[in-house]
Coordinates of C-alpha atoms in Angstrom, one line a residue:
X4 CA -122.4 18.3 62.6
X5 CA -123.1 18.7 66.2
X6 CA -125.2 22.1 66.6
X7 CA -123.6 23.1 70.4
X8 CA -120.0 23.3 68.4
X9 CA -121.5 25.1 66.0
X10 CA -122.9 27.8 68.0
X11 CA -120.2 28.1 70.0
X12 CA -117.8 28.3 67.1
X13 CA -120.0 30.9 65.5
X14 CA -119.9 32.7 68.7
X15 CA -116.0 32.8 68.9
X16 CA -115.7 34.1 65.1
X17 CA -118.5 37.3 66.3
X18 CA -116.3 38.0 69.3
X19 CA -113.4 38.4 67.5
X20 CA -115.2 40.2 64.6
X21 CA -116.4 42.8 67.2
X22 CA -112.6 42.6 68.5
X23 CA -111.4 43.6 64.9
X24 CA -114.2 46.3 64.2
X25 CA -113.4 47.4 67.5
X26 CA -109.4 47.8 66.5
X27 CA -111.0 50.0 63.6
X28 CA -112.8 52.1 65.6
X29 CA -110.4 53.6 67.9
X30 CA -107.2 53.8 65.7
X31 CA -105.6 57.0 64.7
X32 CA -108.6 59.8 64.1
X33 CA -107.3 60.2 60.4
X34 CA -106.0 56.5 59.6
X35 CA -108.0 54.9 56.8
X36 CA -108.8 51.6 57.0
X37 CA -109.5 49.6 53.3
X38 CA -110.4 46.1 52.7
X39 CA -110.5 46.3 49.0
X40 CA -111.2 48.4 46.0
X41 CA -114.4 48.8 43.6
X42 CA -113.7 48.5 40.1
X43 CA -116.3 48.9 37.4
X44 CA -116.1 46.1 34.4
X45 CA -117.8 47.3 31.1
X46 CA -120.0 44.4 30.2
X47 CA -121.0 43.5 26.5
X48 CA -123.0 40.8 27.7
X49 CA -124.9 42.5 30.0
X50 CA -125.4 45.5 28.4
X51 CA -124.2 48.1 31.0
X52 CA -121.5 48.2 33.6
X53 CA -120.9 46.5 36.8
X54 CA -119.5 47.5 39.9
X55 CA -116.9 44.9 41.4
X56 CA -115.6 44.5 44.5
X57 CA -111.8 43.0 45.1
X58 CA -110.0 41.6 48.1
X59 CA -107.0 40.7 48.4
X60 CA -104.7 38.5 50.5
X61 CA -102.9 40.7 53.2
X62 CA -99.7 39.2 52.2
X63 CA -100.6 39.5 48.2
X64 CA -97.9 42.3 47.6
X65 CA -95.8 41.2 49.6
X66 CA -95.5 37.7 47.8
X67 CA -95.8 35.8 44.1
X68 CA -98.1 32.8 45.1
X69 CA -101.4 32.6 43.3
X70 CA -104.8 32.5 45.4
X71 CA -108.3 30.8 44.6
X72 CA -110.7 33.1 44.1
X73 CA -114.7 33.6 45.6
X74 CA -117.7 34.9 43.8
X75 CA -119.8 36.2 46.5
X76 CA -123.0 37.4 45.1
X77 CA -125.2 40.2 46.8
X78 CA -122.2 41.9 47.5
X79 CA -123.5 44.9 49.1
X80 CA -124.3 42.6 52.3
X81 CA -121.9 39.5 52.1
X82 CA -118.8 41.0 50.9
X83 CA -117.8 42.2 54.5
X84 CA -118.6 38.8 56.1
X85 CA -116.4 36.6 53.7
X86 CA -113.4 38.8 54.1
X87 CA -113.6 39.2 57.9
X88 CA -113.7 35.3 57.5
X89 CA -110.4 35.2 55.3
X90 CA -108.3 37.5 57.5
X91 CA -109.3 34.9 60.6
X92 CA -109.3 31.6 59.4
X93 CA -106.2 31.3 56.8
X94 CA -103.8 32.6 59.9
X95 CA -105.0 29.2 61.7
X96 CA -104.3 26.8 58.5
X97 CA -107.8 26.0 58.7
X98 CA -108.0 27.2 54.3
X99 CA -106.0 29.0 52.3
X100 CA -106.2 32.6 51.7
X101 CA -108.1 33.6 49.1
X102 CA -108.7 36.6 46.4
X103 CA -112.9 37.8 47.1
X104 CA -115.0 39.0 44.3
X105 CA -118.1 40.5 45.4
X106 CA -120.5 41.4 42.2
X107 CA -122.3 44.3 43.7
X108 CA -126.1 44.2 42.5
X109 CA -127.8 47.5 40.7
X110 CA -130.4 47.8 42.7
X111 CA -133.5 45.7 44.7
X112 CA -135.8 45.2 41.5
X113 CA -132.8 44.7 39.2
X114 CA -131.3 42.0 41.8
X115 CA -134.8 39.7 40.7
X116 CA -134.2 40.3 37.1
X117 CA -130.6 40.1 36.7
X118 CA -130.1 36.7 38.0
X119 CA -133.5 34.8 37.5
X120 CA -133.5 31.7 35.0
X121 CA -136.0 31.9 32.3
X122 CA -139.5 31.0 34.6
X123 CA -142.9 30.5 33.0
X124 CA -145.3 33.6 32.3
X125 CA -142.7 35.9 33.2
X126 CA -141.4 37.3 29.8
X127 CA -138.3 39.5 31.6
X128 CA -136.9 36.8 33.3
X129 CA -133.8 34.9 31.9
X130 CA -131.2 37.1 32.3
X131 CA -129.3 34.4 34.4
X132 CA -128.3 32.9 31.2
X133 CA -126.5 35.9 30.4
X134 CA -124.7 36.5 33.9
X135 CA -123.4 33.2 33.0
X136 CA -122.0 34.3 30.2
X137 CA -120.8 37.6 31.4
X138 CA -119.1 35.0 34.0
X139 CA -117.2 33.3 31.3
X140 CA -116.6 35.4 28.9
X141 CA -115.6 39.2 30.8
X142 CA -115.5 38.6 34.5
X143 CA -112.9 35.6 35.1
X144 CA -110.6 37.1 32.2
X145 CA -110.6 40.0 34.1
X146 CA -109.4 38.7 37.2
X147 CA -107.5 36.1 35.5
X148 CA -105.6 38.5 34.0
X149 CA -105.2 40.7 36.6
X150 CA -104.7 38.8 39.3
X151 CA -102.7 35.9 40.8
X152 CA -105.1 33.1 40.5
X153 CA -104.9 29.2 40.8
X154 CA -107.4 27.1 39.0
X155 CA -110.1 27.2 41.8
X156 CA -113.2 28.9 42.1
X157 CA -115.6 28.9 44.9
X158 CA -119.1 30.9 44.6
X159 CA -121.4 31.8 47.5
X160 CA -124.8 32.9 46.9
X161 CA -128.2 32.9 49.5
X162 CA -131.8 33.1 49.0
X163 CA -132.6 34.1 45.5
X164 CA -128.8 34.1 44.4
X165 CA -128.2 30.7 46.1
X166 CA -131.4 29.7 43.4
X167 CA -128.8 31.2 40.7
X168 CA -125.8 29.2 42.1
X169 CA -127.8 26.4 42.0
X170 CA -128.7 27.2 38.5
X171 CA -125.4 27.2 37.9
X172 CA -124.6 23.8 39.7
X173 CA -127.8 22.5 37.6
X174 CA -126.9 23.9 33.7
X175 CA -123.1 24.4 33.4
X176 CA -121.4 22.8 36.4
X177 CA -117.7 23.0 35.4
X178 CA -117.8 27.4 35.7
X179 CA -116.6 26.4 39.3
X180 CA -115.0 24.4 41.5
X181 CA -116.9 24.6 44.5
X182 CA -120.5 26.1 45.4
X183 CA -121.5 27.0 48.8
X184 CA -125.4 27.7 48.5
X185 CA -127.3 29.2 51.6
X186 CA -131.1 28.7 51.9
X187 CA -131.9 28.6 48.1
X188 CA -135.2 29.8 47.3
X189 CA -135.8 27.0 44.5
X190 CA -139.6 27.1 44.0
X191 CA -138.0 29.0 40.9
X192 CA -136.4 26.1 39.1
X193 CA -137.9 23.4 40.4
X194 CA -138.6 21.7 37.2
X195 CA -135.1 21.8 36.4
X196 CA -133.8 20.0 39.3
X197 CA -132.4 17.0 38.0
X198 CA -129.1 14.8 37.3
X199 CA -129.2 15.5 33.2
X200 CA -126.0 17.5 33.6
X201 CA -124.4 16.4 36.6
X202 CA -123.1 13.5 35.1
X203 CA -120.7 15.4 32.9
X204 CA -118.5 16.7 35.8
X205 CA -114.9 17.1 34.2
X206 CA -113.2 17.8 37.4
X207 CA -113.4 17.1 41.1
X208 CA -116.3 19.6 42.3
X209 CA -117.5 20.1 46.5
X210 CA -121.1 21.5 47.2
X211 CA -122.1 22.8 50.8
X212 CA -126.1 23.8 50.9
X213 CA -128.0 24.5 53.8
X214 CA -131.2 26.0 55.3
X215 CA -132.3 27.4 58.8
X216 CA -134.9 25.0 60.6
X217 CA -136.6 28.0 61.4
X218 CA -137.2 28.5 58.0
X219 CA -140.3 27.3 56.3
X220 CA -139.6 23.8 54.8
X221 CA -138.4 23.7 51.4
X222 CA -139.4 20.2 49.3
X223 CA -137.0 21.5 46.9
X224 CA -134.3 22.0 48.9
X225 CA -134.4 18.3 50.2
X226 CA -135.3 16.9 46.2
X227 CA -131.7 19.3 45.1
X228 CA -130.2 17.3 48.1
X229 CA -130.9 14.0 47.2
X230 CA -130.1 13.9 43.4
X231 CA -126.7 14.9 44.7
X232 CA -126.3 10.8 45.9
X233 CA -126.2 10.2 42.0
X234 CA -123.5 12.3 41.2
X235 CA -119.9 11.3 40.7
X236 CA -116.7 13.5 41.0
X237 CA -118.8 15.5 43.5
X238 CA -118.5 15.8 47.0
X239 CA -121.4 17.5 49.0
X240 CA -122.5 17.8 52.4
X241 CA -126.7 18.7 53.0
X242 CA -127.3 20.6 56.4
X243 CA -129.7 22.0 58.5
X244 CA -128.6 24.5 60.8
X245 CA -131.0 23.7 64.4
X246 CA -132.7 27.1 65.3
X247 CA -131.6 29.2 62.1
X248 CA -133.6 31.8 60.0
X249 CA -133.4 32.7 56.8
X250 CA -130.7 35.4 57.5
X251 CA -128.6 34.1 60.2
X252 CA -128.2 30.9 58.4
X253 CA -125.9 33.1 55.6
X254 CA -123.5 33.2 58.4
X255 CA -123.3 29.3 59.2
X256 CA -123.0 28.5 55.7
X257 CA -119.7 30.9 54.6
X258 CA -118.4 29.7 57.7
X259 CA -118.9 26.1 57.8
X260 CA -119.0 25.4 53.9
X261 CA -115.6 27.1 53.5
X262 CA -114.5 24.5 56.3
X263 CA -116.4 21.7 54.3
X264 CA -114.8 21.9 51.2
X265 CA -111.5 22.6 52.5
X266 CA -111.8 19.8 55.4
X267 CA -108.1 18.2 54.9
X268 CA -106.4 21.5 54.4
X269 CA -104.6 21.6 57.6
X270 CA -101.6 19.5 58.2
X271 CA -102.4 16.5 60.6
X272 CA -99.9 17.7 62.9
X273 CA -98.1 21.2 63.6
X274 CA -95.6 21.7 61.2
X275 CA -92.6 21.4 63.2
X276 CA -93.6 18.1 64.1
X277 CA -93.6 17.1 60.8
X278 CA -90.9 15.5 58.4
X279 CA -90.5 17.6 54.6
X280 CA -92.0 13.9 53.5
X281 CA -94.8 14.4 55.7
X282 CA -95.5 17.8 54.2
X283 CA -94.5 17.0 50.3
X284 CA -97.4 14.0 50.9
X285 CA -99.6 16.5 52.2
X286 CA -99.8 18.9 49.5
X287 CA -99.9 16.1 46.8
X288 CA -102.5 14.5 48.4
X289 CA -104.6 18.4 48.5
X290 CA -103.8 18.5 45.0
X291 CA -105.3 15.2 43.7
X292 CA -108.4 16.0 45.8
X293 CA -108.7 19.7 44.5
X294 CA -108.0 18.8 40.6
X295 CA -104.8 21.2 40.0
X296 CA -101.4 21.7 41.7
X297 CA -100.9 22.7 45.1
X298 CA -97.5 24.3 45.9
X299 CA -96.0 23.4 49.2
X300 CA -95.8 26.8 50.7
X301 CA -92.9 25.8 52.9
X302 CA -90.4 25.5 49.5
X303 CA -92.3 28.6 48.6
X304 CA -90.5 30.2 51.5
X305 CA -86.9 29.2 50.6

């Protein structure tokens, strides 16, 4: 990717961020404005409750289509970036609209414990085994149940919880479809960073990771990188953002890995130009690549 499109592309999303915040701000005194609701889901697994946070399409009452759905971890910071990004982009054709989970964390200390694989000498980590489970076995029949959801399933996570999606991607691949992993501190599971399950991918899967080059340099990031050459039914992309840090490269990566793994979304042309073959070809051709059926949202209209 060419870094001057980037920044300028990052720049244009931030203006018209501060455009919508700015729309916010100076409404009716008394208006409220929502973009989502908190829900708390009483875990077994976990062993206490956990606060949720839901998004849903603008047009999701309004309509019966289904929606993919992202896990975006550390909600408490990322949740309000991913759905400013879904009330831009979708509106351009750019990806679909999208239901946003954002599992909240319980705290700064809990954060290390929660999602932390099991690690050597330290007898209270692990726990990431069970958010893995809690995954599986409480949180997508929630929302599977409760929502309109297609068969797709995107997770963001950055820093220490892009080390748990990578976890993920590493032990039990098939619990999504797509990962989008930000500056992963993997000095955690470095000894785990290998192709043992990656061959056993069931279904067409797309991996965006990234780091800042103003981060320090991360032999584990480029060692995750290069196993990924191995791997069939994957498609990845391996990027490092020119003059980044650690916390403004969160931004490029939402941005530009939702763009990655949804890089043939668009119609080639606008539809008007196109014939109903045109788009019927389209949305088959979205489907075989994506692993589940793609409605043509322009028969969805009639």
């Amino acid at each position: 990717m060419k870094m001057k499109y980037l920044k300028i592309f990052v720049a244009g999303v931030l203006v018209t961020l501060i455009g919508f915040h700015s729309q916010i701000s100076y409404g009716q005194e008394n208006e409220k404005v929502s973009i989502g609701e908190k829900i708390k889901v009483k875990s077994a697994v976990l062993g206490h409750d956990r606060d949720i946070l839901i998004h849903l399409p603008p047009e999701y009452q309004q309509s019966k289509a289904t929606y993919p759905v992202i896990y975006v971890t550390d909600a408490e910071q990322s949740f309000l970036l991913v759905t400013s990004m879904y009330e831009i982009f979708p509106r351009g054709g750019i990806f679909p609209n999208a239901i946003v989970v954002g599992i909240v964390n319980r705290g700064e200390q809990e954060r290390y414990v929660d999602f932390a694989p099991v690690i050597k000498d330290r007898p209270e980590s692990g726990r990431a085994e069970l958010f893995m489970e809690f995954f599986k076995k409480e949180l997508f029949p929630y929302i599977e149940q409760n929502y309109r959801t297609q068969p797709f399933r995107i997770l963001f996570g950055h820093s220490f919880l892009g080390m748990f999606a990578s976890h993920i991607f590493l032990t039990q691949p098939d619990l999504f479809n797509a990962y989008i992993i930000s500056s992963p501190d993997l000095r955690w599971i470095k000894d785990s960073i290998s192709v043992s399950n990656l061959k056993k991918l069931s279904k067409p899967t797309f991996l965006y990771i990234s780091n800042g080059t103003n981060e320090k340099p991360s032999q584990e990031i480029k060692a995750f990188a290069d196993i990924l050459k191995s791997v069939d039914n994957l498609t990845y992309l391996y990027v490092e953002n020119q003059g980044e840090s650690h916390q403004s490269n969160g931004v490029f990566s939402i941005i530009n890995g939702l763009r990655f793994i949804y890089s043939d979304w668009s119609l080639p042309k606008p539809p008007r130009d196109c014939t109903p073959l045109e788009v019927e070809e389209h949305y088959k051709m979205l489907s075989k690549k994506y692993g589940y059926e793609i409605p043509n949202p322009l028969q969805l209209d009639k």
